[in-house]
Coordinates of C-alpha atoms and ligand atoms in Angstrom, one line a residue:
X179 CA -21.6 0.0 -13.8
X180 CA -20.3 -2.9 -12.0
X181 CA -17.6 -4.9 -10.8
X182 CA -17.1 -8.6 -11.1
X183 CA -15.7 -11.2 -8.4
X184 CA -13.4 -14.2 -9.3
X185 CA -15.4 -16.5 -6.7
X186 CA -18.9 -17.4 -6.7
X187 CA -21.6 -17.6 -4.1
X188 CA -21.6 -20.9 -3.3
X189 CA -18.0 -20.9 -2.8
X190 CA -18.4 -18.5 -0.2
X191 CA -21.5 -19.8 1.1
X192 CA -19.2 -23.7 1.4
X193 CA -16.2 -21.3 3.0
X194 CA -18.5 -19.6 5.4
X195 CA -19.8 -22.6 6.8
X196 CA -16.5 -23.8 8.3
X197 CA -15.5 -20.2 9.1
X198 CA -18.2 -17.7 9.8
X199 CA -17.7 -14.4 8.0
X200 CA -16.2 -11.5 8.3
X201 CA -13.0 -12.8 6.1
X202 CA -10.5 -11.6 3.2
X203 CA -10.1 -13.4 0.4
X204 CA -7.0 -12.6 -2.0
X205 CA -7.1 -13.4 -5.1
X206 CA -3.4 -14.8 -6.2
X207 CA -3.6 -14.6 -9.8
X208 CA -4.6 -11.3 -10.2
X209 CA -2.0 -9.7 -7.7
X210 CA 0.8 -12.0 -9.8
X211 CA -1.0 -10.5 -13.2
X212 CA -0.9 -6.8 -11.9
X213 CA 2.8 -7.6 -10.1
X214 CA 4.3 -9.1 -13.5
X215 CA 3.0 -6.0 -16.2
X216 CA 4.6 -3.4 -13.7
X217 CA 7.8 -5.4 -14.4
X218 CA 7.1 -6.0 -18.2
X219 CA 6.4 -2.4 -18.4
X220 CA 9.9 -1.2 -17.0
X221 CA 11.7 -3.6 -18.8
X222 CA 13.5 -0.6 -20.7
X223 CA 15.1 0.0 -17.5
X224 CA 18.5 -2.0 -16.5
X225 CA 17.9 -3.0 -12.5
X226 CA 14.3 -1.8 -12.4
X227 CA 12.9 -3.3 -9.1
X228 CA 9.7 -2.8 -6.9
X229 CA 9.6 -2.8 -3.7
X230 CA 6.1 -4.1 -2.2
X231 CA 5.1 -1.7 0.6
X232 CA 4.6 -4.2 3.4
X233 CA 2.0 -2.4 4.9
X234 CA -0.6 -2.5 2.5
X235 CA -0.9 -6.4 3.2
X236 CA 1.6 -7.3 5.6
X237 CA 0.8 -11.3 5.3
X238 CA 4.4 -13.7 4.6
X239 CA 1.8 -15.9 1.4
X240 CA 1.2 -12.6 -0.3
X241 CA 5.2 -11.3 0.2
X242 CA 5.9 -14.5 -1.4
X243 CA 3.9 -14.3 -4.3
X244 CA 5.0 -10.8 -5.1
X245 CA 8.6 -11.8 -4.1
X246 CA 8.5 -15.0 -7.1
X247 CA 6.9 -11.6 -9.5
X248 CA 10.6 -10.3 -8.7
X249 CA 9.8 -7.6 -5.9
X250 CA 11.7 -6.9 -2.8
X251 CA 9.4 -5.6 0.3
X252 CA 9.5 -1.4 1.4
X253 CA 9.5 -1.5 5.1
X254 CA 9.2 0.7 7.7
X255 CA 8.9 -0.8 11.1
X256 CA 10.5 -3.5 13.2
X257 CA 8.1 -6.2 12.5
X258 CA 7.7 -5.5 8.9
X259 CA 11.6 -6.0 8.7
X260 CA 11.0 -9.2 10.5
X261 CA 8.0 -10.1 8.5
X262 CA 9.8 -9.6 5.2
X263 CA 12.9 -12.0 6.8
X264 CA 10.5 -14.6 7.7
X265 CA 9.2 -14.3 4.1
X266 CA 12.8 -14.9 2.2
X267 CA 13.1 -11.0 1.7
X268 CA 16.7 -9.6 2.4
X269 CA 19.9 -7.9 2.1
X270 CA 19.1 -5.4 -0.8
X271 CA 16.2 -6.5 -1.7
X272 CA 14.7 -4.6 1.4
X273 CA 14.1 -1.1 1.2
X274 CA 13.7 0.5 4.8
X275 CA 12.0 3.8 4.8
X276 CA 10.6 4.7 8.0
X277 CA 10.7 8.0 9.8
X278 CA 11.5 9.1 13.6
X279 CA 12.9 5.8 13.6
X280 CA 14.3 4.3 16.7
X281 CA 17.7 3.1 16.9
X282 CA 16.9 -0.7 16.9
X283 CA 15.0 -0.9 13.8
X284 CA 18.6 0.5 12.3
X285 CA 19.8 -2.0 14.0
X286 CA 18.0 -4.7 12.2
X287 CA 18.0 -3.2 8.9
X288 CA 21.5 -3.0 8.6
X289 CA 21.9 -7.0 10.1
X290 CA 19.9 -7.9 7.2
X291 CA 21.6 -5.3 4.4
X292 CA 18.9 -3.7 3.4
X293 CA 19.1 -0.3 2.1
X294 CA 18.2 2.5 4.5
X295 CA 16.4 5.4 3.0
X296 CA 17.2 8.4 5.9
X297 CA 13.7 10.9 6.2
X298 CA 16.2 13.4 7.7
X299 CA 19.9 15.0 7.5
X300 CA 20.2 14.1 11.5
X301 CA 19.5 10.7 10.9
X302 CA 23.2 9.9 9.3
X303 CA 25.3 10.7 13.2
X304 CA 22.2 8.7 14.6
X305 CA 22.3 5.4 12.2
X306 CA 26.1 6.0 12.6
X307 CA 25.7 5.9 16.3
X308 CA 23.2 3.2 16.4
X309 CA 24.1 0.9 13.9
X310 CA 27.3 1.9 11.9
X311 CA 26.7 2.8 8.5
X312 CA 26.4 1.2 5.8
X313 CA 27.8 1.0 2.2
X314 CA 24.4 2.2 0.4
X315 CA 22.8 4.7 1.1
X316 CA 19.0 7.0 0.1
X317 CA 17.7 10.2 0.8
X318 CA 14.1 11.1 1.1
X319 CA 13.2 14.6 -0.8
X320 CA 10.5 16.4 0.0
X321 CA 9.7 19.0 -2.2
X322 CA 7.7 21.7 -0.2
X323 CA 5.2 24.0 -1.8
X324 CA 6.5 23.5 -5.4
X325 CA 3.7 21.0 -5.9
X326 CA 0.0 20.1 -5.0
X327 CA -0.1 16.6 -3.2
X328 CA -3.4 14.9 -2.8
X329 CA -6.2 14.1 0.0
X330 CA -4.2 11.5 1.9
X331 CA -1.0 13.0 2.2
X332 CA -1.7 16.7 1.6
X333 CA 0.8 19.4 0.2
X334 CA 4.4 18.0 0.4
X335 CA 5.1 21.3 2.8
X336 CA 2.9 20.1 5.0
X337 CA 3.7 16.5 5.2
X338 CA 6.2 15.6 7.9
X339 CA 8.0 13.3 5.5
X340 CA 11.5 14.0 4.1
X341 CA 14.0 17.0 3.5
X342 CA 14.8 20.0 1.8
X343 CA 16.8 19.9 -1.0
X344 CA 19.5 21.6 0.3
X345 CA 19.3 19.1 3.2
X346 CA 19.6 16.2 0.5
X347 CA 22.2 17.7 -1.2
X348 CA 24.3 18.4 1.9
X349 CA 23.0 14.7 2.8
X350 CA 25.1 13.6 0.2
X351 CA 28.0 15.6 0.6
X352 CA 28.5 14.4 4.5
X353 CA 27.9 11.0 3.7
X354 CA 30.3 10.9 1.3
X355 CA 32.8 12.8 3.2
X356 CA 32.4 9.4 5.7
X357 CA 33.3 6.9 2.9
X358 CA 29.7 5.9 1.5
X359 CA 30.2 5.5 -2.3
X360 CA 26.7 4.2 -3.1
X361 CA 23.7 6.3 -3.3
X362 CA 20.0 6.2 -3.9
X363 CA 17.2 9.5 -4.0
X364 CA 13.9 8.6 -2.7
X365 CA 10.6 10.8 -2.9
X366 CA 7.0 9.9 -2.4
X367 CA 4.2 12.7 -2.3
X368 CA 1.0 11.4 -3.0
X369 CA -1.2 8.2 -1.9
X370 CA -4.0 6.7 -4.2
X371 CA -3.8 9.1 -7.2
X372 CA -5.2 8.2 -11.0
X373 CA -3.6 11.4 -13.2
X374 CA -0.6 9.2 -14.5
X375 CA 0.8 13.2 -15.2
X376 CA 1.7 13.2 -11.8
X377 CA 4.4 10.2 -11.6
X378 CA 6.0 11.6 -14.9
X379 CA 6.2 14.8 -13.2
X380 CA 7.4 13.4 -10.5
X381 CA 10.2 11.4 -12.4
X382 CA 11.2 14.8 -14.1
X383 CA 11.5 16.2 -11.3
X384 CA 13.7 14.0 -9.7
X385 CA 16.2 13.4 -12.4
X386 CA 16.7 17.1 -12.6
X387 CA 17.2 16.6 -8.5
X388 CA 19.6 14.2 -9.6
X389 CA 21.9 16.4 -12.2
X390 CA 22.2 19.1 -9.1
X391 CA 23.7 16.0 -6.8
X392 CA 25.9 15.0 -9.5
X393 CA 27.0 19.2 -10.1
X394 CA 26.6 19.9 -6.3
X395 CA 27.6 16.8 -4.3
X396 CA 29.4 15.3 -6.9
X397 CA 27.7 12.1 -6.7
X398 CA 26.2 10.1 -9.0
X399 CA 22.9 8.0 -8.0
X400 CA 23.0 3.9 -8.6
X401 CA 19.2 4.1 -8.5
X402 CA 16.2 7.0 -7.9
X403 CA 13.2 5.3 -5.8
X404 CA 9.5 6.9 -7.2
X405 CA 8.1 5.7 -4.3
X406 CA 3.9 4.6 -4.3
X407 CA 1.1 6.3 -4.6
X408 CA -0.3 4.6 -7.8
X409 CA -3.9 4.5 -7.6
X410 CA -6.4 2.3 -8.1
X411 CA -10.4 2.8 -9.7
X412 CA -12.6 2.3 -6.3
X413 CA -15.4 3.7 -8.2
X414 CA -17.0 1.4 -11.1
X415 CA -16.6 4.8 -13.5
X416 CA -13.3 5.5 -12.9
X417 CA -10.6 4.8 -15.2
X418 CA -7.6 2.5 -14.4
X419 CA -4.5 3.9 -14.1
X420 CA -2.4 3.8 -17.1
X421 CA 1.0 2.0 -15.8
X422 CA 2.1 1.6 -19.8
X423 CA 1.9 5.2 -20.3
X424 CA 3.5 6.0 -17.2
X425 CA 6.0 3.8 -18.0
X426 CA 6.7 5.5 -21.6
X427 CA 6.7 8.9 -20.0
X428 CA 9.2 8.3 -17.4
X429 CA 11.2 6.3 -20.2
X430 CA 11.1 9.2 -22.3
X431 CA 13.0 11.3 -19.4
X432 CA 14.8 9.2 -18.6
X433 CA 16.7 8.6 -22.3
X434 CA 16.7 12.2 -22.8
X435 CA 18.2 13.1 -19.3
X436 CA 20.8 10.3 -19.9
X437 CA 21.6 11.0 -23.8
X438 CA 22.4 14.5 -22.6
X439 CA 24.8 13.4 -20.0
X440 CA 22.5 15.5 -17.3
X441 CA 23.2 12.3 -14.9
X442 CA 24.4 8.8 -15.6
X443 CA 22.1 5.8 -16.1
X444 CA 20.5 4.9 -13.2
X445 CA 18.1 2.2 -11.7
X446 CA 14.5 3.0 -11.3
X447 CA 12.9 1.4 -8.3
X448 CA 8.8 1.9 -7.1
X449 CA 7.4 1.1 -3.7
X450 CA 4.0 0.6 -5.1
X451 CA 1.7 -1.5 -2.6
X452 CA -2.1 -0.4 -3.4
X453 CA -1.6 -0.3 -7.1
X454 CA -0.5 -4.8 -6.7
X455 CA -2.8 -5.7 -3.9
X456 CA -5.7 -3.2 -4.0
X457 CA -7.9 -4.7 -6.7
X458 CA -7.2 -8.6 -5.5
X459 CA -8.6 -8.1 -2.1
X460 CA -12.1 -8.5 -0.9
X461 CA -13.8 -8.3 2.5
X462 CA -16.6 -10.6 2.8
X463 CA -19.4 -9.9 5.6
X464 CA -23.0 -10.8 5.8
X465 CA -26.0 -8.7 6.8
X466 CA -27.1 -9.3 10.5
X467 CA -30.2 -6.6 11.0
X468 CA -32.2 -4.0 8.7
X469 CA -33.1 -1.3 10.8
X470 CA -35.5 1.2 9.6
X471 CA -35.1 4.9 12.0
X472 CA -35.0 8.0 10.1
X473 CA -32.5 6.3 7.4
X474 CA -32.4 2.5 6.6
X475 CA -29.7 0.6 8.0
X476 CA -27.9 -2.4 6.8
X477 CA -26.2 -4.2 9.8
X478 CA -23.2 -6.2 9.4
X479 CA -20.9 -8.3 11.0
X480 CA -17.9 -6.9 9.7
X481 CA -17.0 -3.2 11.1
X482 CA -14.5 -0.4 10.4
X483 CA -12.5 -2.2 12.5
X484 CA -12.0 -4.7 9.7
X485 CA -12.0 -2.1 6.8
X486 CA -11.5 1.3 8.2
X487 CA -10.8 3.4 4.9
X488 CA -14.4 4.3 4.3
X489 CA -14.9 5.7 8.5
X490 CA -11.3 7.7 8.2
X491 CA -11.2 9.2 5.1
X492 CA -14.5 8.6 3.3
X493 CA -13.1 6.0 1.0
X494 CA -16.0 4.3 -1.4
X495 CA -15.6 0.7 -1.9
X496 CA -17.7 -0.9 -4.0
X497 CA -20.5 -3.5 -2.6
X498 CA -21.8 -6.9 -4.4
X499 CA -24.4 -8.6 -2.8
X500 CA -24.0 -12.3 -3.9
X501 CA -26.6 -13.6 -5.7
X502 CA -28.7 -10.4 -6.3
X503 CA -26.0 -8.7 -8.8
X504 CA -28.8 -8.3 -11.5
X505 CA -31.5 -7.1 -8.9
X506 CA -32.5 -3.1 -9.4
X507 CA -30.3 -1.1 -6.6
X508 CA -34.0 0.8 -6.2
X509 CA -33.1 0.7 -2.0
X510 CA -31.0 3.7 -0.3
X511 CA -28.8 2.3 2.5
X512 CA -26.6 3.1 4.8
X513 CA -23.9 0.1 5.7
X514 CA -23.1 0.0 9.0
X515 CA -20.8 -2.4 11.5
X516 CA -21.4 -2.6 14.9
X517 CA -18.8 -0.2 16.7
X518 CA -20.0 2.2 19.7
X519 CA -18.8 4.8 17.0
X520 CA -20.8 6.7 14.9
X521 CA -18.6 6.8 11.9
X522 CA -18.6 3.0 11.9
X523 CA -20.4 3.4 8.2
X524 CA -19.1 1.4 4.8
X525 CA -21.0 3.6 2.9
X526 CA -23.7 6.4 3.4
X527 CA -26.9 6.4 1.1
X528 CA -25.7 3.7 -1.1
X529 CA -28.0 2.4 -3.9
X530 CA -28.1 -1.0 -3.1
X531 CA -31.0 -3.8 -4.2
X532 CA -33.4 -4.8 -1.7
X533 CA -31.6 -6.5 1.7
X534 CA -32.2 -9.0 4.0
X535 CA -30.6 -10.7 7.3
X536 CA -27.8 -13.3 5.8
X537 CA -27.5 -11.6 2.6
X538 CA -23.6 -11.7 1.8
X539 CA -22.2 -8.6 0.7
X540 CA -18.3 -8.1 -0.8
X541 CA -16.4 -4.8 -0.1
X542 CA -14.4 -4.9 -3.3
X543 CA -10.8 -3.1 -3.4
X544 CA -9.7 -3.9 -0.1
X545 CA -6.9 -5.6 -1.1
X546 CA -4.0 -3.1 0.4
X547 CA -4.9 -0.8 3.7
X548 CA -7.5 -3.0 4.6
X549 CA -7.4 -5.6 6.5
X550 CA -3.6 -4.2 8.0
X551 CA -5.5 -1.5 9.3
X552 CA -7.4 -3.0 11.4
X553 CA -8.0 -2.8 15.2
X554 CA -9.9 -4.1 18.7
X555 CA -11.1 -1.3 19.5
X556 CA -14.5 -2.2 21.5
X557 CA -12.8 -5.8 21.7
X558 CA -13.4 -6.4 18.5
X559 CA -11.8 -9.3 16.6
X560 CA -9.1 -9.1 13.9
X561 CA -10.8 -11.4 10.8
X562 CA -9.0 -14.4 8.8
X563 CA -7.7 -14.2 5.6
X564 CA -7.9 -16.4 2.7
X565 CA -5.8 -16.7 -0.4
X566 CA -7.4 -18.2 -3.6
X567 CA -5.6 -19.6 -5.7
X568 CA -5.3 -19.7 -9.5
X569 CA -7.7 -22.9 -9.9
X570 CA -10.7 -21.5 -7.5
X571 CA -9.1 -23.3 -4.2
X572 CA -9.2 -21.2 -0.9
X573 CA -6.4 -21.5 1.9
X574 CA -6.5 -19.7 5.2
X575 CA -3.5 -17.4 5.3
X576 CA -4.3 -15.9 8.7
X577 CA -6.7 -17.5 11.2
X578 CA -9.1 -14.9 12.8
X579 CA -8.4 -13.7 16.1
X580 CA -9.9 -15.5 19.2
X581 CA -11.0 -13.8 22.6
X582 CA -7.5 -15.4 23.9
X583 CA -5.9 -13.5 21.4
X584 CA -7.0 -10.3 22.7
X585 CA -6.4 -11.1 26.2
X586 CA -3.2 -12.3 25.2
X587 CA -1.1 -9.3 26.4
X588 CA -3.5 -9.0 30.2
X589 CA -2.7 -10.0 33.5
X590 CA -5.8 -11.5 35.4
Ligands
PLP671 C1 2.7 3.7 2.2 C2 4.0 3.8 1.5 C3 4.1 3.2 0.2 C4 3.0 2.5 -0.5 O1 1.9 3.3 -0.8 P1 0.8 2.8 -1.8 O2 -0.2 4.0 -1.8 O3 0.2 1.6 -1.2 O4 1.4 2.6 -3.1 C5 5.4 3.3 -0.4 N1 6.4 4.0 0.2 C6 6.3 4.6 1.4 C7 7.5 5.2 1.9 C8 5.1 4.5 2.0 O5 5.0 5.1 3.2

């Protein structure tokens, strides 16, 4: 099986010779395809919004496009707060859910009204403290042992991310008790996951976490925040993700929790970043050496410190080489970048066609987490990214990072 690239060689071939690879290329149409259906498909639900998580591409062209597709931005630092500002993103249409947050990221948030989702019960005396507080207000559940999470984030009890439920529930009752009127419920357990089971069940879970606020803290939520997670299909074999059926299962909840009068009706927000940006992002890199020791090694120019998933977590991406997509894959390589690291590997015993010095090869899927992960570790350079639009032209969106740029912050 394969995967197919909206640009062509030649296109890359004219791009690379003005800026030498490694470089992203986003592809604008499909993020504003994927961003738009998520919307259709929660149409049923009065206030629906998503809120792009700002780290999976933290780049002001790609917050705009997704901002025109009707999403806030889900922030969680300083300079994604900033970043989101810059990019015409604010007051509610900012979701701020960070953890062991310092005071002057409160600060910010509440300067530009976006809502504040506290990780802990502590939190409310410190953004009090530190910032005042504010009229709206979330809560982030966690769960505990009640349910498997996944690889990335691992079992909810584990994960250092929000509070008990009686720490939610008594969340709510202080709160209130200091004059807030407006609330949210936040959760978000798993990262990259396929089984579209798992955001029902997920949903169902928190509208029953909602009747027990309503019965307990007497408060009834203006909106319930899924959170992201939604994966995407690195591998050519796997399935996409079903957003219509999740959709339609949550919807199904959601009518029956509400015809019963188990809790009012209530906005549904997501915080979905992978699942918009994943699929529309490509690295592009080209070979530099094959070395033959006691494995074959494809040498690039790119190097986990441009794409990082596959070196921390084992994450396959899928590989075109340009031009030789109908060539046998009858070679076993392993893909390598040039870090003083030995996990500095794109992929281990990969089946790829027969490789040569210049051959250009695509890391597919690297969309979100990819090129905002990056580093300089072992000075190396952060790349440029490119943003294609929907009638094949490429514009730089970032210019790669110059030697100056890493001395930058150095006193000689
Ligand atoms: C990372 C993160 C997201 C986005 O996760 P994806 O896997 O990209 O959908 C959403 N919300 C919070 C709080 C996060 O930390």
């Amino acid at each position: 099986m394969t995967k197919r690239l909206p640009f062509t060689k030649e296109q890359i071939q004219e791009l690379s010779k003005k800026h030498p690879t490694p470089f992203y290329i986003y592809d604008e149409a499909g993020i504003r395809q994927t961003a738009r259906e998520l919307v259709e498909n929660f149409s049923w639900n009065e206030g629906f919004k998503q809120y792009f998580a700002v780290k999976a591409t933290p780049n002001p062209a790609i917050l705009e496009i997704v901002k025109e597709e009707g999403s806030g931005a889900d922030c969680s630092s300083l300079p994604e707060l900033q970043l989101s500002e810059r990019a015409g993103i604010t007051g509610e249409n900012i979701m701020f859910s960070s953890n062991d947050t310092p005071r002057d990221e409160f600060v910010k948030a509440r300067k530009l009204g976006a809502i504040i989702n506290l990780d802990d019960i502590r939190h409310i005396e410190f953004l009090e403290k530190s910032a005042g507080l504010p009229k709206i207000l979330s809560f982030r559940y966690n769960p505990g042992p009640l349910r498997g999470g996944n690889r990335i984030i691992g079992n909810p009890a584990e994960a250092k991310f929000g509070m008990t439920k009686e720490q939610v529930l008594e969340s709510y009752a202080i709160a209130k008790k200091k004059g807030i009127k407006r609330f949210g419920l936040h959760t978000m357990l798993v990262s990259n996951e396929l089984r579209e089971d798992y955001f029902v069940e997920t949903a169902r879970m928190l509208f029953s976490l909602a009747h027990e606020v309503r019965e307990k803290a007497g408060v009834e939520l203006e909106f319930i925040n899924l959170g992201g997670g939604l994966g995407i299909s690195y591998r050519p074999e796997e399935k996409s993700i079903d957003i219509k059926a999740i959709s339609a299962g949550i919807r199904e909840l959601y009518e029956d929790a509400v015809h019963k009068n188990l809790m009012a009706p209530t906005k549904i927000f997501t915080e979905y970043g992978r699942y918009i940006t994943g699929p529309h992002g490509y690295l592009v890199s080209t070979v530099r050496h094959i070395k033959e020791t006691y494995k074959k090694y494809v040498g690039l120019d790119a190097s986990m410190a441009n794409l990082m998933r596959p070196a921390m977590y084992g994450a396959y991406h899928y590989i075109t080489v340009l031009g030789k997509e109908n060539e046998p894959k009858n070679q076993i390589y392993d893909v390598v970048g040039s870090l003083c690291e030995n996990n500095d590997k794109f992929a281990i015993d990969r089946k790829l066609p027969e490789m040569e010095p210049e051959d250009i090869v695509v890391f597919h899927d690297a969309g979100a987490h990819g090129h905002a992960m990056g580093f300089n570790y072992n000075g190396k350079l952060r790349s440029a990214e490119f943003l294609m639009s929907a009638d094949g032209q490429l514009k730089m969106i970032r210019r790669a990072e110059t030697s100056e740029d890493y001395f930058a912050t150095l006193k000689f």
